[in-house]
GROMACS .gro file of C-alpha atoms in nm:
model
  100
    1MET     CA    1   0.047   0.030  -0.017
    2SER     CA    2   0.132   0.277  -0.076
    3ASP     CA    3   0.214   0.653   0.154
    4THR     CA    4   0.053   0.905  -0.063
    5PRO     CA    5  -0.301   0.992   0.071
    6ARG     CA    6  -0.638   0.925  -0.096
    7TRP     CA    7  -0.875   1.164   0.038
    8GLY     CA    8  -0.876   1.430   0.407
    9GLU     CA    9  -0.683   1.649   0.567
   10GLU     CA   10  -0.369   1.527   0.428
   11VAL     CA   11  -0.424   1.504   0.144
   12TRP     CA   12  -0.528   1.853   0.134
   13LYS     CA   13  -0.211   1.967   0.321
   14GLN     CA   14   0.026   1.765   0.055
   15GLU     CA   15  -0.190   1.951  -0.266
   16ARG     CA   16  -0.206   2.331  -0.067
   17GLN     CA   17   0.254   2.214   0.017
   18ALA     CA   18   0.274   2.232  -0.369
   19TRP     CA   19   0.087   2.521  -0.466
   20THR     CA   20   0.217   2.716  -0.230
   21ALA     CA   21   0.601   2.587  -0.272
   22THR     CA   22   0.840   2.898  -0.423
   23ALA     CA   23   0.890   2.854  -0.746
   24PRO     CA   24   1.197   2.707  -0.914
   25GLU     CA   25   1.535   2.982  -0.959
   26GLY     CA   26   1.488   3.211  -1.146
   27ARG     CA   27   1.079   3.145  -1.251
   28THR     CA   28   0.899   3.485  -1.153
   29ALA     CA   29   0.517   3.428  -1.157
   30ALA     CA   30   0.429   3.685  -1.387
   31ARG     CA   31   0.130   4.013  -1.220
   32PRO     CA   32  -0.154   4.081  -1.491
   33ALA     CA   33  -0.237   4.423  -1.594
   34PRO     CA   34  -0.474   4.571  -1.328
   35LEU     CA   35  -0.851   4.556  -1.532
   36SER     CA   36  -1.096   4.869  -1.651
   37ASP     CA   37  -1.410   4.818  -1.578
   38ASP     CA   38  -1.499   4.792  -1.929
   39VAL     CA   39  -1.306   4.484  -1.978
   40LYS     CA   40  -1.422   4.356  -1.651
   41ASP     CA   41  -1.816   4.474  -1.733
   42ALA     CA   42  -1.749   4.250  -2.119
   43LEU     CA   43  -1.590   3.922  -1.939
   44TYR     CA   44  -1.915   3.958  -1.673
   45LYS     CA   45  -2.091   3.977  -1.934
   46ALA     CA   46  -1.973   3.684  -2.206
   47HIS     CA   47  -1.845   3.449  -1.951
   48VAL     CA   48  -2.101   3.455  -1.635
   49LYS     CA   49  -2.438   3.555  -1.743
   50GLU     CA   50  -2.338   3.421  -2.190
   51ARG     CA   51  -2.131   3.104  -2.031
   52GLN     CA   52  -1.885   3.132  -2.252
   53ALA     CA   53  -1.638   2.930  -2.185
   54PHE     CA   54  -1.255   3.072  -2.143
   55ARG     CA   55  -1.085   2.998  -2.425
   56GLN     CA   56  -0.791   2.951  -2.132
   57PRO     CA   57  -0.764   2.924  -1.782
   58LEU     CA   58  -0.785   3.260  -1.567
   59PRO     CA   59  -0.652   3.309  -1.279
   60LEU     CA   60  -0.802   3.302  -0.928
   61ASN     CA   61  -0.668   3.685  -0.832
   62GLN     CA   62  -0.844   3.838  -1.195
   63ALA     CA   63  -1.170   3.628  -1.187
   64ILE     CA   64  -1.276   3.775  -0.830
   65PRO     CA   65  -1.261   4.148  -0.934
   66ILE     CA   66  -1.464   4.076  -1.252
   67LEU     CA   67  -1.685   3.883  -1.076
   68ILE     CA   68  -1.725   4.097  -0.756
   69HIS     CA   69  -1.806   4.446  -1.062
   70GLY     CA   70  -2.057   4.214  -1.212
   71TRP     CA   71  -2.248   4.129  -0.838
   72LYS     CA   72  -2.181   4.416  -0.799
   73LYS     CA   73  -2.398   4.595  -1.041
   74ASP     CA   74  -2.625   4.327  -1.030
   75GLY     CA   75  -2.706   4.448  -0.674
   76LEU     CA   76  -2.574   4.091  -0.583
   77TRP     CA   77  -2.258   4.210  -0.332
   78PRO     CA   78  -2.442   4.441  -0.031
   79SER     CA   79  -2.383   4.761  -0.043
   80ASP     CA   80  -2.060   4.912   0.158
   81ASP     CA   81  -2.251   5.051   0.413
   82ALA     CA   82  -2.399   4.709   0.443
   83MET     CA   83  -2.059   4.589   0.479
   84ALA     CA   84  -2.016   4.840   0.755
   85MET     CA   85  -2.300   4.743   0.958
   86LEU     CA   86  -2.123   4.333   1.000
   87PRO     CA   87  -2.085   4.194   1.347
   88LYS     CA   88  -1.661   4.248   1.384
   89ASP     CA   89  -1.561   3.852   1.542
   90GLU     CA   90  -1.237   3.839   1.559
   91SER     CA   91  -1.269   3.453   1.408
   92THR     CA   92  -1.402   3.554   1.080
   93GLN     CA   93  -1.237   3.831   1.012
   94TRP     CA   94  -1.168   3.900   0.598
   95ALA     CA   95  -1.112   4.189   0.463
   96ALA     CA   96  -1.367   4.279   0.232
   97PRO     CA   97  -1.282   4.385  -0.201
   98SER     CA   98  -1.207   4.661  -0.286
   99SER     CA   99  -1.367   4.893  -0.561
  100ASN     CA  100  -1.169   4.939  -0.812
   0.00000   0.00000   0.00000
């Protein structure tokens, strides 16, 4: 039997370690340029509302701002005033995304 975990917390730890490992020497991840509101609108409309598939995978750090931008326009994301009213529980603190 293999020592490689097949499910559960051990698999999660192993996968997390692989994802967070340092890149090989000389290899750095390129930081994508910020997307304009017009580009976010077009991407949200095409890929969320019209369900068109992306030709290439979209990095999570670009997908989240696109989704939040679209949700705000559609009234599905709480307003800044509503976010300010949320309780500040130390065990679940998180940073609300900026409205760039």
